[in-house]
XYZ file of C-alpha atoms in Angstrom:
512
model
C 0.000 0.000 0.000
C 1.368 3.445 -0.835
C 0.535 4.913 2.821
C 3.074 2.542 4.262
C 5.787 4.553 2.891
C 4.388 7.403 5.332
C 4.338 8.357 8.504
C -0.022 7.752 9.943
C -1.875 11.177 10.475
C -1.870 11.017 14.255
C -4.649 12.733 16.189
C -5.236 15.922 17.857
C -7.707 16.194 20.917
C -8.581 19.562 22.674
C -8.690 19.667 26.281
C -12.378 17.800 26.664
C -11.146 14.933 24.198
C -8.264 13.928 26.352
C -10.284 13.866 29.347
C -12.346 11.771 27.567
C -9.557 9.265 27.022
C -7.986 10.135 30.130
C -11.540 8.589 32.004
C -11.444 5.369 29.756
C -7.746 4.649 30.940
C -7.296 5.710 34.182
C -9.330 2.885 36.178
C -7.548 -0.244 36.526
C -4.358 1.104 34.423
C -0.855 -0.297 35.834
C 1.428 1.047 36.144
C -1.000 4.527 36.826
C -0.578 7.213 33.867
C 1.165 9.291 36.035
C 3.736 6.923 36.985
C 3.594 6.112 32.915
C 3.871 9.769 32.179
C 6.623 10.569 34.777
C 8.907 7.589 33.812
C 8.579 8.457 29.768
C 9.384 12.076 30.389
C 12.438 11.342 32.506
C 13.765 9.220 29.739
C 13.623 12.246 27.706
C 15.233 14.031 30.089
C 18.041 11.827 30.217
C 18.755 12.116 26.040
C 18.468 15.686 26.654
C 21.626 15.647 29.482
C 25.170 15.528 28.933
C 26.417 13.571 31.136
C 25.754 14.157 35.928
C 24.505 17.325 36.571
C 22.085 19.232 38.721
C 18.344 19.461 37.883
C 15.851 21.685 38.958
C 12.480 20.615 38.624
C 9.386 22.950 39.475
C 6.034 21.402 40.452
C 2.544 22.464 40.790
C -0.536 22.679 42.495
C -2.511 19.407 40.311
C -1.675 16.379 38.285
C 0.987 18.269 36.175
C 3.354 19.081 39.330
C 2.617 14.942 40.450
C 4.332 14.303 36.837
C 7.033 16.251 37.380
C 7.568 14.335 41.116
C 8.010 10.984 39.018
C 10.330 12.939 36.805
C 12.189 13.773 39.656
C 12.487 10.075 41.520
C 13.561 8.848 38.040
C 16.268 11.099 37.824
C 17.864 10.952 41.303
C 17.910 7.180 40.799
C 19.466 7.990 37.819
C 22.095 9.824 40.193
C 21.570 12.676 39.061
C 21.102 15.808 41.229
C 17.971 16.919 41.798
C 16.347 20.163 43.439
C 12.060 20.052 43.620
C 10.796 23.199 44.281
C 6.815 23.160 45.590
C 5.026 25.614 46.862
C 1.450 24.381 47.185
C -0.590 22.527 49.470
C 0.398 18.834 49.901
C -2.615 18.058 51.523
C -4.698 19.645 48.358
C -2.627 17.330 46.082
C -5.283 15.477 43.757
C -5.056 11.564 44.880
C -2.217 10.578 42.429
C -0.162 13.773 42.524
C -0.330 13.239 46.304
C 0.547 9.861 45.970
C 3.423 10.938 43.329
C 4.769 13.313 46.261
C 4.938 11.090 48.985
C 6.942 8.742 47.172
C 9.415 11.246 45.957
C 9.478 11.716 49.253
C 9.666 8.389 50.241
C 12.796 8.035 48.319
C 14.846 10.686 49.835
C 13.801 13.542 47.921
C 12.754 16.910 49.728
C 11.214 20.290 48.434
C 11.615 24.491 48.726
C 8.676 26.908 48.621
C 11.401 28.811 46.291
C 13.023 27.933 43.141
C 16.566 27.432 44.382
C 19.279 29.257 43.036
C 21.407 27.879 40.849
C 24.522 25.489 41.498
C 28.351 26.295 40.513
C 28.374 26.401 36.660
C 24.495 26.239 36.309
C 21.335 23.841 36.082
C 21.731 21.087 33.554
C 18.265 21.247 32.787
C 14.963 23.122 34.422
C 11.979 21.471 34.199
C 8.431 22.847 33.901
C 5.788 20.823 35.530
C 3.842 23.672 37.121
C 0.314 23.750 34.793
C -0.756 21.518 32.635
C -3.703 21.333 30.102
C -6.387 22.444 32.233
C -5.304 26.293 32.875
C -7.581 29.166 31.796
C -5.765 32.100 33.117
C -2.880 34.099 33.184
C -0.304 33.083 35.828
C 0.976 35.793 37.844
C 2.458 36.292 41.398
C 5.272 33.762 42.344
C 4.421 31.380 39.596
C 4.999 34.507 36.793
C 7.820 35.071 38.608
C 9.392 30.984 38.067
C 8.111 31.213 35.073
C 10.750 34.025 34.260
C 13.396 32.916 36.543
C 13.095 29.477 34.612
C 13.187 31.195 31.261
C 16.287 32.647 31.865
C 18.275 29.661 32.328
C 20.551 28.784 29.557
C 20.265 24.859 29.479
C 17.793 22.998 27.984
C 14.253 23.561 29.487
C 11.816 20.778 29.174
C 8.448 20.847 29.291
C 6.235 18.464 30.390
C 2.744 17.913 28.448
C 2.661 21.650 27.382
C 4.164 25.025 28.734
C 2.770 26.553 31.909
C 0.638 29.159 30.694
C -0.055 27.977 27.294
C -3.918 27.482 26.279
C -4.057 23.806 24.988
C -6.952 24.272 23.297
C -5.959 27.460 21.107
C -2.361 27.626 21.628
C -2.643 30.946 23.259
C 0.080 32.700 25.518
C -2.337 33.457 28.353
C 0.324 35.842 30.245
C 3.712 34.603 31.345
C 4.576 31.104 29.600
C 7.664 28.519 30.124
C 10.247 28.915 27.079
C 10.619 25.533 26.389
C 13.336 24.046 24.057
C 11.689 20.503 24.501
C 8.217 19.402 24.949
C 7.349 15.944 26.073
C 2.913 15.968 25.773
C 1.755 12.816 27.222
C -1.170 10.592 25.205
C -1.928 12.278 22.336
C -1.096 15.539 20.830
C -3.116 18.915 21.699
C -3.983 21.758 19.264
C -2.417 24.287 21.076
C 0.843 22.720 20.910
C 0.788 23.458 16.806
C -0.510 26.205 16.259
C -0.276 30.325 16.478
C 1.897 30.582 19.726
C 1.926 27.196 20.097
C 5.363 26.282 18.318
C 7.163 28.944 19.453
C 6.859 27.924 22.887
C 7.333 24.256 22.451
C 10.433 24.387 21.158
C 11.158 20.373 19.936
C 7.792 18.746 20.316
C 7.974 14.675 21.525
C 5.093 12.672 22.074
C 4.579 10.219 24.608
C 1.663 7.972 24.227
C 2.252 5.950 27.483
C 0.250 2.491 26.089
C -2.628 4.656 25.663
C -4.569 3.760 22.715
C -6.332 7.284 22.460
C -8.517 6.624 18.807
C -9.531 3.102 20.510
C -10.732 5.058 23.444
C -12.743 7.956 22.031
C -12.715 9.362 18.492
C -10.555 12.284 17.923
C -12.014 15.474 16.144
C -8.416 16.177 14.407
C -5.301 14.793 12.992
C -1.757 15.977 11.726
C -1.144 16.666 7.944
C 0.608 13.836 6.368
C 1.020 12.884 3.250
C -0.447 9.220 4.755
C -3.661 11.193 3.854
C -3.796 11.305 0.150
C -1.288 8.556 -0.199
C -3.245 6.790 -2.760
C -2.969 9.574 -5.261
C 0.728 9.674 -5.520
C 1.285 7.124 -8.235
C 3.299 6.940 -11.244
C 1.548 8.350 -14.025
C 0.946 6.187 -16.359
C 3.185 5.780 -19.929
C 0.128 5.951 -21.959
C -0.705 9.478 -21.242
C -0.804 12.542 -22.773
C -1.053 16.430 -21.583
C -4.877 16.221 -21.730
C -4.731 13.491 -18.815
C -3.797 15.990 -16.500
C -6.347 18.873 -16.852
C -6.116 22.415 -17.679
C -5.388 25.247 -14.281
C -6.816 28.756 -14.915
C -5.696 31.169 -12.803
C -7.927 34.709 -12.843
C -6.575 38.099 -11.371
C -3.378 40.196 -11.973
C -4.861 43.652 -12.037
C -2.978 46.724 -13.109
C 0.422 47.120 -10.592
C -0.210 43.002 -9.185
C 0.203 40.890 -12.213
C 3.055 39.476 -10.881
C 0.513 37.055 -8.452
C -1.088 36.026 -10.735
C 2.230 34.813 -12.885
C 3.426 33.397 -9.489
C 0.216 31.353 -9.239
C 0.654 30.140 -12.998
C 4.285 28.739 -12.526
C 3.590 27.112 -9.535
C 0.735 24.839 -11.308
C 3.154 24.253 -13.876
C 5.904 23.231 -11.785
C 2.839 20.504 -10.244
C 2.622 18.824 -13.833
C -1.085 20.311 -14.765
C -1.205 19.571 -18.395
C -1.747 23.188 -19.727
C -1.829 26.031 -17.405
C -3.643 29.306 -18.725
C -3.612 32.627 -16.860
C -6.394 35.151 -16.923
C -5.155 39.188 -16.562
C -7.280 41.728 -15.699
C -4.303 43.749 -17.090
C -4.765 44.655 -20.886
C -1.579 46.486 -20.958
C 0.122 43.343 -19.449
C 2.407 41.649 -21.350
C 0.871 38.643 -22.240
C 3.822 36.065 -21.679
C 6.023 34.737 -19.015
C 9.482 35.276 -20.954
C 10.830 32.981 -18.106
C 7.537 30.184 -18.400
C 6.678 31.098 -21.884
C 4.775 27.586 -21.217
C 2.134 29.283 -19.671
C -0.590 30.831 -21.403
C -2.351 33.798 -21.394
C -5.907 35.048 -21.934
C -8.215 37.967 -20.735
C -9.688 37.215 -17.599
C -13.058 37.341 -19.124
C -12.255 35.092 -22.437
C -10.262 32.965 -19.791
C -13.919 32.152 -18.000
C -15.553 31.686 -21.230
C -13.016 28.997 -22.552
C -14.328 25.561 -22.460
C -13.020 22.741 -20.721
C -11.366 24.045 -18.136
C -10.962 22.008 -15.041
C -10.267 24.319 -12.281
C -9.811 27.528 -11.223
C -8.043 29.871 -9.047
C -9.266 33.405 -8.850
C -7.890 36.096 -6.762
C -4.315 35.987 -7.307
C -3.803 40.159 -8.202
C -7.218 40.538 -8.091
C -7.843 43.793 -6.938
C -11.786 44.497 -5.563
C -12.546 46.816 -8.998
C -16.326 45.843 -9.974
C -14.886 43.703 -13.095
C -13.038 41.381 -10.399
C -16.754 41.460 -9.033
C -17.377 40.347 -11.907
C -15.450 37.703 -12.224
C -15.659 36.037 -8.707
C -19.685 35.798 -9.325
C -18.944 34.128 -12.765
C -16.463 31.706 -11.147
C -18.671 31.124 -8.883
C -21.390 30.292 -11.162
C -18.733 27.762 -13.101
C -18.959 23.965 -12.613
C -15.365 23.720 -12.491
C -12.982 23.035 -9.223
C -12.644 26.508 -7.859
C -10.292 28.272 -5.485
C -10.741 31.613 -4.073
C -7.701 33.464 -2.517
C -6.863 36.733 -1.943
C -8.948 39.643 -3.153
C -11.847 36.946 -4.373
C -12.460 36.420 -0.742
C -12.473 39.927 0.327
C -14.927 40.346 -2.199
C -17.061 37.363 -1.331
C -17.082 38.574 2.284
C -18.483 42.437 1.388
C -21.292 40.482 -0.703
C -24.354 38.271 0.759
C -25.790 37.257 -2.337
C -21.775 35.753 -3.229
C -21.882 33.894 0.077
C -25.210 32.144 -0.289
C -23.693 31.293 -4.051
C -20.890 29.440 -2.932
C -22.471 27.952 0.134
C -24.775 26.056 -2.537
C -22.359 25.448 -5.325
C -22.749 21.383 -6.497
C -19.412 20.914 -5.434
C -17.339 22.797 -2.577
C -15.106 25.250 -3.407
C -11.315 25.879 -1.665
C -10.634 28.707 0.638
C -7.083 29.943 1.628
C -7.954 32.916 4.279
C -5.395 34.384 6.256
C -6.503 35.300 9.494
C -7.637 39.378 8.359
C -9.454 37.705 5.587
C -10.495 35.112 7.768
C -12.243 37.591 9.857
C -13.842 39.837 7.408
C -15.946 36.620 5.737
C -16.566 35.747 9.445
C -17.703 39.421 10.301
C -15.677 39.681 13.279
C -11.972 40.765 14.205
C -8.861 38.979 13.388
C -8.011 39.153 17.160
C -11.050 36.752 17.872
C -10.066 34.617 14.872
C -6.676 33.844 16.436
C -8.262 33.533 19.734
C -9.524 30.277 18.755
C -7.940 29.593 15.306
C -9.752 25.914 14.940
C -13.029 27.100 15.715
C -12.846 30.166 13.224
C -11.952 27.689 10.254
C -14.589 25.254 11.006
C -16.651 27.716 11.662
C -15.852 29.056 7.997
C -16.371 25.899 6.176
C -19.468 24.978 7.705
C -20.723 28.553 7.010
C -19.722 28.711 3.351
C -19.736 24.944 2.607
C -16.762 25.025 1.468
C -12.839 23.719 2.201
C -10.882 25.831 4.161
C -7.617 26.553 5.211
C -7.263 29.162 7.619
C -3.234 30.208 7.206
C -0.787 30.803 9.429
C 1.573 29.192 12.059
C 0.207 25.778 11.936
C -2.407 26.760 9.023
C -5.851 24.619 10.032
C -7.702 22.887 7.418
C -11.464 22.536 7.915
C -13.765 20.670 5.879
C -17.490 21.373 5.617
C -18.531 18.620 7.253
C -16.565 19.099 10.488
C -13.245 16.935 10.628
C -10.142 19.612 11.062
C -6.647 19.016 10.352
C -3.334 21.149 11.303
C -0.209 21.164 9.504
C 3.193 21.203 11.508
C 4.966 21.947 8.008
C 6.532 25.262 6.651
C 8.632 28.022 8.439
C 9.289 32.303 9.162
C 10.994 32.457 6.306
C 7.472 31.729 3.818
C 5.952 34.875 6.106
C 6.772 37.009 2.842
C 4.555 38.289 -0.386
C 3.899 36.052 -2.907
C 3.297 32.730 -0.919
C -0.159 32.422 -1.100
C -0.151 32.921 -4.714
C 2.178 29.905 -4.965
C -0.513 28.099 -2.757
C -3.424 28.492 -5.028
C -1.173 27.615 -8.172
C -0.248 24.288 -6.203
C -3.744 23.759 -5.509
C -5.191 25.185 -8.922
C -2.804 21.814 -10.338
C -4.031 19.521 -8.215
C -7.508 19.838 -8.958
C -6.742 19.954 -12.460
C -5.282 16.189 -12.346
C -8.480 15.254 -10.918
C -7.988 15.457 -7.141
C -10.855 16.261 -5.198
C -11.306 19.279 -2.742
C -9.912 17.441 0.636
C -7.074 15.701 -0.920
C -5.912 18.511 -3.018
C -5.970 21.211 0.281
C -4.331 18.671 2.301
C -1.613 17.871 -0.527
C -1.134 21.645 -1.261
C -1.031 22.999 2.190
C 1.547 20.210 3.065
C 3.925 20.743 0.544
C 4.181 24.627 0.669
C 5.745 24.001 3.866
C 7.495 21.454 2.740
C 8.561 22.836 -0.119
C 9.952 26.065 1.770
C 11.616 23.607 4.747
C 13.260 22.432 1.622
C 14.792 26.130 0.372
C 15.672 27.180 3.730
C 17.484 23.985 4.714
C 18.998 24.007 1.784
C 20.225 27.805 1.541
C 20.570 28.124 5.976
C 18.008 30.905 5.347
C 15.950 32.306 8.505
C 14.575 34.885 6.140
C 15.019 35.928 2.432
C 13.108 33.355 0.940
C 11.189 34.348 -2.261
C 7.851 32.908 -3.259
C 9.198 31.950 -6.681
C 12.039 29.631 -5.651
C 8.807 27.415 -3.868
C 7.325 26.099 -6.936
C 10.557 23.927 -7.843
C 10.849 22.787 -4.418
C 7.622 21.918 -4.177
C 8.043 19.932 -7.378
C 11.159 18.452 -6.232
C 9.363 17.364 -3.242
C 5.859 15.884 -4.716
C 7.962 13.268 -7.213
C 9.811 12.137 -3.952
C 6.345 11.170 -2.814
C 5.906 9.710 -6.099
C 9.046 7.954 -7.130
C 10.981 7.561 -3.833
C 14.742 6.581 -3.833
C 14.689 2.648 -4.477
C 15.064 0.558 -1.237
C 19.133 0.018 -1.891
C 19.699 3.682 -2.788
C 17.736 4.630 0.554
C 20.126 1.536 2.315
C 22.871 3.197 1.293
C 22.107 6.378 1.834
C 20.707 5.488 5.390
C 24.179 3.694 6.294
């Protein structure tokens, strides 16, 4: 099967869905999950040490803090050395953080109502076990203050099932949050952990699934973005085949002063093997050929939506919001054809009604690739609320307009109309620069045009523009600099990998 070749989608539960699993496991489990969750994170804590040193390890109030008391027996029978700090109540301690305690305890171990300073030449490693995936509210008081103190530390700073005073659910900073340069989350992964702040405060993200079996448990309402998920479409193509096999991309927009876009959006479908790629200007002054893709072809925007046969399109792409890009978005919209709207083409779409109730009952969804502002304005609200609860705002989307959605960004969420969500972990800072979208829509534009449908094809695309710019930058040691037309070759280099990966003694050898 070709999904064996890839790594499984695995899934995502907010905050209620691992309780959920967490209430299916607990009873009867041996060892406990917190003895399971302690001993997996100290092992990670080991890899992440260089040899005896002195570890600090700061525990909370709940079940989070009793984690990071297993952490801490592990490690001083380890021989390492190992400073607790605890301020709360030990009589408040939930059953098996209590539990947890006493036997650190038990073994030796003692605790400070301060974080302790640190030893000659430094903490080997700090570790955050203060909050877990339960807190709602900003920390503040002596906990903002650890939180800082711990921040400051320059050794590696684990943390364990998320950073203290990260939302799980939305991947918010609520206030003061734990820097982490490791993450060890415990069962299954959380949203918050992916996306918008998310990432940045995770540092290397490791999953621990303890012998849980979370999707046996209780269904889980997301997954990661693999390329497990469309697996079956990256074939071979077969010899007997000819440019007609492999659709026709039209991509609409490039007004006067943004024609570039909509070139941008024309290579990129190229570079993803549609069979004949045709760009629409709005532009009549524009040139009308790519002297460095004089493959592509170009059309008026209008003859462009006349032209028969075409099998999908992108509009938006250098639209502009002029009443002829009106215009064109309600013909579009009108068209039978696989459609994407980007850009400008939403903007318009969400200062119209009558083009909302259109594409809400089009025969077959359309794609949307919002960024957050955009995002907002079809949503009538603020982009503040939209990143307040980024999964919710692209479901919320797709439902609304029936349509597929990806809602961009760090760890860009794809929603589909009928409710499952999906968040990709791919891409980098570097792609945060004009042009990128446009290279999105042409990826997806050529997709659709081979014959993918709407799911696959935003799942595929959205994947591989990070991918494709993880490529460049690892490549080139960029951080920033990276320009939306050196994607579309990456991203080509990277789809035929999918499709015609190294044979098995090439990958031997290159493995060994």
């Amino acid at each position: 099967m070709p999904s064996a070749r890839f790594a499984p989608a695995r899934p995502i539960y907010p905050v209620a869905g691992i309780r959920a699993v967490e209430a299916c496991a607990l009873p009867g489990a041996v060892p406990p999950l917190m003895e399971r969750a302690g001993a997996a994170a100290a092992a990670r804590a080991l890899r992440l040490l260089d040899g005896p040193g002195s570890v600090l390890v700061a525990c909370g109030p709940g079940n989070n803090g009793g984690d990071g008391f297993v952490v801490a027996r592990h490690l001083k029978a380890a021989g390492l050395r190992v400073a607790v700090a605890f301020a709360g109540d030990a009589t408040r301690l939930p059953a098996d953080a209590a539990a947890a305690h006493a036997a650190w305890l038990g073994h030796g171990g003692s605790t400070s109502t301060e974080l302790p300073p640190p030893p000659p030449g430094g903490w080997s490693l700090v570790v955050d076990a203060l909050f877990g995936i339960g807190l709602q509210r900003p920390l503040d008081g002596r906990y903002a203050e650890w939180i800082a103190t711990l921040n400051a530390q320059p050794c590696p700073r684990l943390a364990l099932d998320i950073p203290s005073g990260l939302d799980a659910d939305s991947g918010r900073r609520l206030g003061p949050c734990f820097a982490a340069t490791h993450t060890v989350s415990f069962i299954a992964l959380k949203p918050g952990l992916l996306t918008l702040d998310g990432p940045d405060q995770c540092g290397q993200l490791h999953l621990a699934d303890i012998d849980v079996d979370a999707e046996g448990l209780a269904p889980a309402p997301g997954h990661e973005i693999t390329p497990a998920l469309f697996a079956g479409r990256l074939v071979p193509r077969a010899r007997n085949s000819h440019k007609g096999s492999y659709g026709d991309a039209a991509l609409i927009g490039g007004a006067p002063g943004m024609v570039g876009a909509a070139i941008l959006a024309g290579r990129a479908a190229a570079h993803l093997g549609a069979g004949r790629v045709l760009v629409g200007l709005l532009d009549p002054a524009a040139l009308p050929v790519d002297i460095l893709r004089p493959e592509l072809m170009f059309r008026s925007a209008p003859e462009l939506l006349a032209e028969a046969g075409i099998a999908a399109f992108a509009v938006g792409p250098g639209l502009g919001q002029s009443d002829a890009a009106w215009t064109l978005v309600h013909a579009a919209i009108a068209h039978p054809a696989q459609l994407v709207l980007d850009a400008d083409a939403l903007n318009l779409v969400a200062r119209d009604p009558g083009l909302q109730a259109s594409l809400a009952h089009r025969q077959q969804p359309a794609v949307l690739t919002p960024h957050p502002a955009e995002a907002a304005r079809l949503l009538g609200t603020t982009t503040a609320e939209v990143q307040a609860d980024r999964i919710a705002a692209a479901c919320r989307l797709a439902t609304q307009l029936q349509a597929w959605v990806v809602l961009k960004g760090c760890g860009s969420i794809v929603a589909s109309p009928e409710g499952p969500w999906w968040i990709n972990t791919s891409g980098n800072p570097a792609m945060a620069t004009a042009g990128m979208g446009d290279v999105l829509s042409g990826i997806l534009a050529a997709l659709l045009a081979r014959g993918w449908d709407a799911g696959e094809a935003l799942l595929a695309a959205v994947h591989l523009h990070g991918l494709a710019g993880d490529s460049v930058c690892a490549a080139q040691g960029l951080d920033s600099g990276l320009l939306a037309d050196e994607l579309a070759p990456a991203a080509r280099a990277c789809f035929n990998a999918w499709v015609l990966p190294p044979p098995a003694d090439a990958a031997q050898r290159a493995a060994g």
